[in-house]
Every structure is written in C-alpha cells, then in structure tokens.
Coordinates of C-alpha atoms in Angstrom, one line a residue:
M1 CA 133.7 -207.1 -220.3
R2 CA 135.1 -207.5 -216.8
Y3 CA 133.2 -204.5 -215.5
S4 CA 129.9 -205.8 -217.0
I5 CA 130.4 -209.1 -215.2
Y6 CA 131.0 -207.1 -212.0
V7 CA 127.8 -205.3 -212.4
F8 CA 126.0 -208.5 -213.3
W9 CA 127.0 -210.2 -210.1
L10 CA 126.2 -207.0 -208.1
L11 CA 122.7 -207.0 -209.4
M12 CA 122.3 -210.8 -209.0
L13 CA 123.3 -210.4 -205.3
S14 CA 120.7 -207.7 -205.0
V15 CA 118.1 -210.0 -206.5
V16 CA 119.1 -212.8 -204.1
A17 CA 118.7 -210.3 -201.2
L18 CA 115.4 -209.2 -202.5
H19 CA 114.1 -212.8 -202.5
A20 CA 115.4 -213.5 -198.9
Q21 CA 115.5 -211.4 -195.7
Q22 CA 114.3 -208.0 -197.0
R23 CA 113.3 -206.4 -193.6
P24 CA 115.9 -205.7 -191.0
Q25 CA 116.3 -208.0 -188.1
Y26 CA 116.4 -206.8 -184.5
T27 CA 117.9 -208.2 -181.2
Q28 CA 115.6 -206.1 -178.9
Y29 CA 112.3 -206.8 -180.8
I30 CA 111.1 -208.7 -177.7
F31 CA 110.9 -205.3 -175.9
N32 CA 109.2 -203.6 -178.8
N33 CA 107.2 -206.2 -180.6
Y34 CA 105.3 -203.3 -182.2
L35 CA 108.0 -203.2 -184.8
V36 CA 106.8 -206.5 -186.3
N37 CA 103.2 -206.7 -185.1
P38 CA 100.7 -203.8 -185.5
A39 CA 98.2 -205.5 -183.2
I40 CA 100.2 -204.0 -180.3
S41 CA 99.1 -200.5 -181.2
G42 CA 97.6 -198.8 -178.1
I43 CA 98.3 -201.6 -175.7
E44 CA 99.5 -199.1 -173.0
N45 CA 97.7 -196.2 -171.3
Y46 CA 100.3 -193.7 -172.6
T47 CA 102.2 -192.9 -175.8
D48 CA 105.0 -195.3 -176.1
I49 CA 107.9 -194.0 -178.2
K50 CA 111.0 -195.9 -179.3
V51 CA 114.1 -194.6 -181.1
G52 CA 116.7 -197.1 -182.1
Y53 CA 119.9 -197.7 -184.0
R54 CA 121.5 -201.0 -185.1
Q55 CA 125.0 -201.5 -186.5
Q56 CA 125.2 -205.0 -187.8
W57 CA 128.4 -207.0 -188.4
T58 CA 131.0 -204.3 -187.4
G59 CA 134.3 -204.7 -189.1
I60 CA 132.7 -205.4 -192.5
K61 CA 132.6 -202.5 -195.0
D62 CA 129.0 -201.4 -196.0
A63 CA 127.5 -203.8 -193.5
P64 CA 123.7 -203.3 -192.8
K65 CA 122.8 -200.5 -190.4
T66 CA 119.3 -199.7 -189.3
S67 CA 117.6 -196.6 -187.7
F68 CA 114.0 -196.6 -186.6
V69 CA 111.4 -194.6 -184.7
S70 CA 108.1 -195.9 -183.5
A71 CA 105.2 -194.5 -181.5
H72 CA 101.8 -195.9 -180.6
W73 CA 99.0 -194.9 -178.3
K74 CA 95.4 -195.7 -177.4
L75 CA 92.6 -193.7 -178.9
G76 CA 90.2 -191.7 -176.7
D77 CA 90.5 -189.4 -173.7
E78 CA 89.3 -191.7 -171.0
Y79 CA 92.0 -193.5 -169.0
L80 CA 91.3 -197.1 -168.3
W81 CA 91.6 -197.9 -164.6
K82 CA 93.0 -201.0 -162.9
N83 CA 93.7 -203.0 -166.0
A84 CA 96.5 -203.9 -168.5
L85 CA 96.9 -200.2 -169.5
S86 CA 97.4 -198.6 -166.1
L87 CA 98.4 -199.0 -162.5
P88 CA 95.9 -200.3 -159.9
E89 CA 94.4 -197.8 -157.5
N90 CA 96.8 -198.7 -154.7
T91 CA 99.8 -197.8 -157.0
D92 CA 101.3 -201.3 -157.0
D93 CA 104.2 -201.8 -159.3
P94 CA 102.8 -203.2 -162.6
M95 CA 105.4 -206.0 -162.5
S96 CA 104.6 -207.0 -158.9
R97 CA 103.2 -210.3 -157.9
N98 CA 100.2 -208.6 -156.2
Y99 CA 99.3 -206.7 -159.4
M100 CA 99.5 -209.9 -161.5
Q101 CA 97.2 -211.7 -159.0
N102 CA 94.6 -208.9 -159.2
Y103 CA 95.0 -208.2 -162.9
T104 CA 91.9 -207.1 -164.9
A105 CA 91.8 -207.1 -168.6
S106 CA 91.3 -203.7 -170.3
P107 CA 87.9 -202.9 -171.8
A108 CA 87.6 -202.9 -175.6
H109 CA 89.4 -200.0 -177.1
H110 CA 91.2 -198.8 -180.2
G111 CA 94.9 -198.0 -180.7
M112 CA 97.0 -196.5 -183.5
G113 CA 100.6 -195.6 -184.2
V114 CA 103.4 -194.8 -186.7
I115 CA 106.6 -196.6 -187.7
A116 CA 109.6 -195.4 -189.8
V117 CA 112.5 -197.7 -190.5
L118 CA 115.6 -196.9 -192.6
D119 CA 117.8 -199.8 -193.5
E120 CA 121.0 -199.4 -195.4
A121 CA 123.4 -202.1 -196.8
G122 CA 126.1 -201.0 -199.2
P123 CA 124.5 -199.2 -202.2
I124 CA 121.0 -200.3 -201.4
S125 CA 118.7 -198.5 -198.9
R126 CA 115.1 -199.1 -197.9
L127 CA 112.8 -196.8 -196.1
D128 CA 109.5 -198.2 -194.7
A129 CA 106.9 -195.9 -193.3
S130 CA 103.5 -197.1 -191.9
L131 CA 100.4 -196.1 -190.0
T132 CA 99.0 -198.8 -187.8
Y133 CA 95.7 -199.5 -186.2
A134 CA 94.5 -202.1 -183.7
Y135 CA 91.3 -203.1 -182.0
H136 CA 91.6 -204.6 -178.5
L137 CA 88.8 -206.9 -177.5
Q138 CA 88.2 -208.0 -173.9
M139 CA 87.6 -211.7 -174.1
T140 CA 87.4 -212.5 -170.4
D141 CA 88.1 -210.7 -167.1
Q142 CA 91.8 -211.4 -167.5
L143 CA 92.3 -211.8 -171.2
N144 CA 92.6 -209.5 -174.2
F145 CA 92.8 -210.3 -177.9
S146 CA 93.8 -207.6 -180.5
V147 CA 93.8 -207.5 -184.3
G148 CA 96.0 -204.9 -186.1
V149 CA 96.9 -203.7 -189.6
A150 CA 99.8 -201.6 -190.8
A151 CA 99.5 -199.7 -194.1
G152 CA 102.2 -197.6 -195.7
I153 CA 104.9 -197.3 -198.4
S154 CA 108.4 -198.7 -199.0
R155 CA 111.1 -196.8 -200.9
I156 CA 113.9 -198.9 -202.2
G157 CA 116.9 -196.9 -203.5
L158 CA 120.2 -197.7 -205.3
D159 CA 123.1 -195.3 -204.8
V160 CA 125.1 -195.7 -208.0
N161 CA 127.7 -193.2 -206.7
A162 CA 128.6 -195.8 -204.1
L163 CA 129.7 -198.2 -206.9
E164 CA 133.3 -197.8 -208.0
F165 CA 134.8 -198.9 -211.3
Q166 CA 138.3 -198.7 -212.7
T167 CA 137.3 -197.2 -216.1
G168 CA 134.0 -195.3 -215.5
P169 CA 130.4 -196.4 -215.0
D170 CA 129.0 -199.4 -216.8
Q171 CA 126.2 -199.1 -219.3
V172 CA 123.9 -201.2 -217.1
I173 CA 124.4 -198.8 -214.2
Q174 CA 123.7 -195.8 -216.4
N175 CA 120.2 -197.3 -217.1
A176 CA 119.6 -198.2 -213.5
Y177 CA 116.5 -197.2 -211.6
L178 CA 117.7 -195.1 -208.7
S179 CA 114.5 -195.5 -206.5
Q180 CA 111.1 -197.2 -206.5
I181 CA 108.2 -196.7 -204.2
K182 CA 105.8 -199.6 -203.5
P183 CA 102.6 -199.9 -201.3
D184 CA 103.0 -201.9 -198.1
L185 CA 100.6 -203.9 -195.9
G186 CA 101.1 -205.8 -192.7
L187 CA 98.7 -207.8 -190.4
G188 CA 98.9 -209.1 -186.9
V189 CA 97.0 -210.6 -184.0
W190 CA 98.0 -210.5 -180.2
L191 CA 96.7 -212.5 -177.3
Y192 CA 97.7 -211.2 -173.8
G193 CA 97.0 -211.5 -170.1
A194 CA 98.7 -210.7 -166.8
S195 CA 101.8 -212.9 -167.3
F196 CA 101.9 -214.1 -170.9
F197 CA 101.6 -213.1 -174.6
A198 CA 101.3 -214.9 -177.9
G199 CA 101.2 -213.3 -181.3
A200 CA 101.4 -213.8 -185.1
S201 CA 102.0 -211.3 -187.8
V202 CA 103.0 -211.0 -191.5
Q203 CA 104.8 -208.1 -193.2
Q204 CA 104.8 -207.4 -197.0
V205 CA 101.4 -209.0 -197.6
L206 CA 101.1 -207.3 -201.0
P207 CA 103.1 -209.0 -203.8
Q208 CA 105.4 -206.4 -205.5
K209 CA 108.0 -206.8 -208.2
L210 CA 111.4 -205.0 -207.7
K211 CA 114.0 -204.1 -210.3
F212 CA 117.0 -201.9 -210.5
T213 CA 117.5 -201.8 -214.3
S214 CA 115.5 -202.0 -217.6
E215 CA 117.4 -205.1 -218.6
P216 CA 114.9 -207.9 -218.5
I217 CA 117.4 -210.5 -217.4
Y218 CA 118.0 -208.8 -214.1
N219 CA 114.3 -208.1 -213.3
T220 CA 113.4 -211.1 -211.2
G221 CA 113.4 -209.4 -207.8
K222 CA 110.2 -209.3 -205.8
D223 CA 108.9 -208.7 -202.3
V224 CA 108.2 -211.8 -200.2
P225 CA 106.1 -212.1 -197.1
H226 CA 107.8 -212.2 -193.7
Y227 CA 106.0 -214.3 -191.0
F228 CA 106.5 -214.0 -187.3
F229 CA 105.2 -216.1 -184.4
T230 CA 106.1 -215.3 -180.8
L231 CA 105.3 -216.5 -177.3
G232 CA 106.4 -215.5 -173.8
Y233 CA 105.6 -216.0 -170.1
R234 CA 106.6 -214.1 -166.9
L235 CA 107.7 -216.0 -163.9
F236 CA 108.4 -214.7 -160.4
L237 CA 111.6 -215.9 -158.8
D238 CA 110.8 -214.0 -155.7
E239 CA 108.9 -210.8 -154.9
E240 CA 111.4 -208.5 -156.6
I241 CA 112.9 -210.6 -159.3
T242 CA 111.1 -211.8 -162.5
A243 CA 112.2 -214.1 -165.3
L244 CA 110.7 -213.7 -168.8
P245 CA 111.5 -216.5 -171.2
S246 CA 110.2 -216.0 -174.8
V247 CA 110.6 -217.4 -178.3
M248 CA 110.2 -216.1 -181.8
V249 CA 109.9 -218.1 -185.0
R250 CA 110.5 -216.2 -188.3
K251 CA 109.9 -217.5 -191.8
V252 CA 111.0 -215.7 -194.9
S253 CA 111.0 -217.9 -198.0
P254 CA 113.3 -219.4 -199.3
T255 CA 115.7 -218.9 -196.4
P256 CA 115.7 -221.5 -193.6
L257 CA 113.4 -221.1 -190.6
S258 CA 114.8 -218.7 -188.0
I259 CA 114.3 -219.4 -184.3
D260 CA 115.2 -217.0 -181.4
A261 CA 115.1 -218.0 -177.7
N262 CA 115.2 -215.1 -175.2
L263 CA 115.5 -214.7 -171.4
K264 CA 115.1 -211.4 -169.4
I265 CA 115.8 -211.1 -165.7
A266 CA 114.4 -208.0 -164.1
F267 CA 115.3 -206.6 -160.7
K268 CA 112.8 -204.5 -158.8
D269 CA 111.5 -203.3 -162.3
R270 CA 114.4 -200.9 -162.3
V271 CA 117.3 -202.7 -164.1
W272 CA 117.4 -205.9 -166.1
V273 CA 119.8 -208.2 -167.9
G274 CA 119.1 -210.9 -170.5
G275 CA 120.3 -213.1 -173.2
S276 CA 119.2 -214.3 -176.7
Y277 CA 120.2 -217.1 -179.0
R278 CA 119.4 -217.1 -182.7
R279 CA 120.0 -220.6 -184.2
N280 CA 122.9 -220.8 -186.6
D281 CA 123.5 -217.1 -186.4
S282 CA 124.4 -215.5 -183.0
F283 CA 123.9 -215.2 -179.3
S284 CA 123.4 -211.9 -177.6
A285 CA 123.8 -210.1 -174.3
L286 CA 121.2 -207.5 -173.3
A287 CA 120.8 -204.9 -170.5
G288 CA 118.5 -202.1 -169.7
I289 CA 117.6 -199.5 -167.2
N290 CA 114.5 -197.5 -166.4
V291 CA 116.1 -194.1 -165.9
S292 CA 112.8 -192.5 -164.8
K293 CA 109.1 -192.6 -165.4
L294 CA 109.8 -190.9 -168.7
L295 CA 112.9 -192.6 -170.1
N296 CA 114.4 -196.1 -170.4
L297 CA 117.5 -197.2 -172.2
T298 CA 118.4 -200.6 -173.5
Y299 CA 121.6 -202.0 -175.2
S300 CA 122.5 -205.3 -176.8
Y301 CA 125.5 -206.9 -178.4
D302 CA 125.4 -209.9 -180.7
F303 CA 128.2 -212.5 -180.8
I304 CA 128.3 -214.1 -184.2
T305 CA 128.4 -217.9 -184.4
S306 CA 128.2 -218.2 -188.2
D307 CA 131.2 -218.0 -190.6
L308 CA 130.9 -214.2 -190.5
S309 CA 132.7 -214.3 -187.1
R310 CA 135.9 -214.5 -189.1
V311 CA 135.5 -211.0 -190.5
S312 CA 133.0 -209.3 -188.1
N313 CA 133.3 -208.1 -184.5
G314 CA 129.6 -208.5 -183.8
T315 CA 126.5 -206.3 -183.8
H316 CA 125.5 -203.3 -181.6
E317 CA 121.9 -202.2 -181.0
I318 CA 120.8 -199.3 -178.7
V319 CA 117.2 -198.2 -178.1
L320 CA 115.8 -195.1 -176.2
G321 CA 112.3 -195.4 -174.8
I322 CA 110.1 -192.4 -174.0
Q323 CA 106.7 -192.6 -172.2
L324 CA 104.5 -189.6 -172.8
N325 CA 101.3 -188.8 -170.9
N326 CA 102.3 -191.2 -168.3
V327 CA 99.7 -189.9 -165.8
Y328 CA 99.9 -193.0 -163.5
E329 CA 103.7 -192.6 -163.5
V330 CA 104.4 -196.2 -164.4
M331 CA 108.2 -196.8 -164.1
S332 CA 108.1 -199.3 -167.0
K333 CA 105.2 -200.5 -169.1
A334 CA 103.3 -203.6 -167.9
K335 CA 103.8 -205.1 -171.3
M336 CA 107.6 -204.4 -171.6
W337 CA 108.4 -208.1 -172.1

C-alpha cells in the first residue's frame, strides 16, 4: 500500500508539472530569442547556429537539465546590402552609432530554421523538434515586421528504471506509458529597427492530453499554451560602449506571471557583461565574448532567491554561437540583443 501511495504522488506531481511550466526556461534567451519566437527565423544575413546546455538547481538530485541546438537562415542566394542583415558598404561595426544613424531596413524576405531541445527532470524527459518559417516585411525605410510559425513534434518519456522501490515495481508502473509523441505548433511576431525590438509569441498552441498510465484517475495531464512578450532598446553610453535594457513577460496558466528584467553592457562589440532578474525566482550574472567572426561564447549563473536556495547552489548555462556564411565578416550579429 505504501508503495502505491508513493507512485500515486509521483504521478500527481507529474500531472502538476504538466499543467504548469512544461517548456524549459533559459537565462540567455535574450541573446537567442529564436528559441521562443519563430518570427526571428532568417533575421541575419548568415546562418546563425547556437548550441547550449543548462544545468538547473545544482545540488538537487535529478534537477532539470536542458540541451539545445538551433539554426536559422534567410532564404535565397542574394545578399541584402546595407540593411539589418549585413554590414554597410564602409564596413562600419553593426553596433556602432554611425551604423545605427544610417540604418536601412531589409527588403521583404523569407527565413527558416530548425530547433531541437531535450529537457530532462528526474524520470521525465521531453524532446521538442521543430521546423520554423518567417516572413519579414519592410514596413518603412527603418522598420521591419515579421511573422513566424514553428511546426514539429514533442516526445514525452517516462524512465521507469529511474524509479526505485523497496520491494519491486508497483502495478501502476508496470502499466505505465513509456513515451508519447504529440504534434506541436508555435506562432510569433517580431517588430525591429536599428535600436529596438518588440515581440510576442506562443508555444504549444495545439491542445494535447498527456498521460503516463491507463489508470483514468491519473490521466488529467495536458499541454498548456506558453505566452511570451518581450521588449528591448539599445542605448549608446559613448562611441564604444552600449547598454541594452530589455524585459520579458511569460505567462503559463495556472502559474503566476513571470517577469524578467535584463541589462547588457557591450564594450567595442568584443566583450560584454550583464545581469538579469526574475521576480520571485533568481538574479543572474552573464558574460560573453566574440572569439572571432565565426565563434562567440556566453555564460550565465543564476543566484536563486526562492526557498530553493536552501538546497541548491544555483544554475549554470553556457552557449556556443557559430556564424556560417558570414561573407561580410560581422564580428557579432546586429540583432544580438
């Protein structure tokens, strides 16, 4: 009986998780908003690749860990000149004040990309894989608006071998579903110019029921939509130093509204440092370096402010960026907010 109660609470906790934050959270999303908004597909003139790993709540056994890879690019062979996707003819730094003053919006174009995210927490794992598409419309000489869609699949798995019992497996576990595959759909919009961006997106648009066992009492899990709203603006402190404040609001019912405030300070577009604060959760330190015109590396550490700080040492996240077909040799992308 005691073991059945244990399994019952395990499955109930899984159901609670499946009704709340189901997608992984990131600290460095502000430098790769493509993870949450498909409308960014093809915003640069080259193929933008990101590979990242996040170890959340170190010190807690079976705490969430996330691995991801993403890549997106514009469609077509023609390189767009002197606009948001490339360097100007005089090879100004894309983050320089002069470039911003002479900014020209990119002509209308298409973009696409791919995303794969593996999120693991205890015995439960989730693999999301999507293809993305975006259309970028030139609204004015200095303003673009894009609309994007992400379509793919989600695989949710349960590793029963990770569950330990004193006297063998429970009957409920023996009847458990080890994996389930569901269709997935996301939508997004993105408004951007020389020094600002604003976006809105939603993940898990399609309603899906989730269950780990044939027992009807436990089959109340379901996918819920994840809503994201973000806004940012670039300020020049002098000719070589920029400040980039931004904010993201995240809503996943029935959990409380999540609000992030971020600040990045960039020096000569070569190195940068920053900070982030997530209400009632954590504050973070971030740093990055543009190693070359091909590679950039970023790292962040989250200091937990919730009750989890009693048992956890914090959260690590590291991301490697690769810029392929970078024919204009941009040190860092113009839209690396």
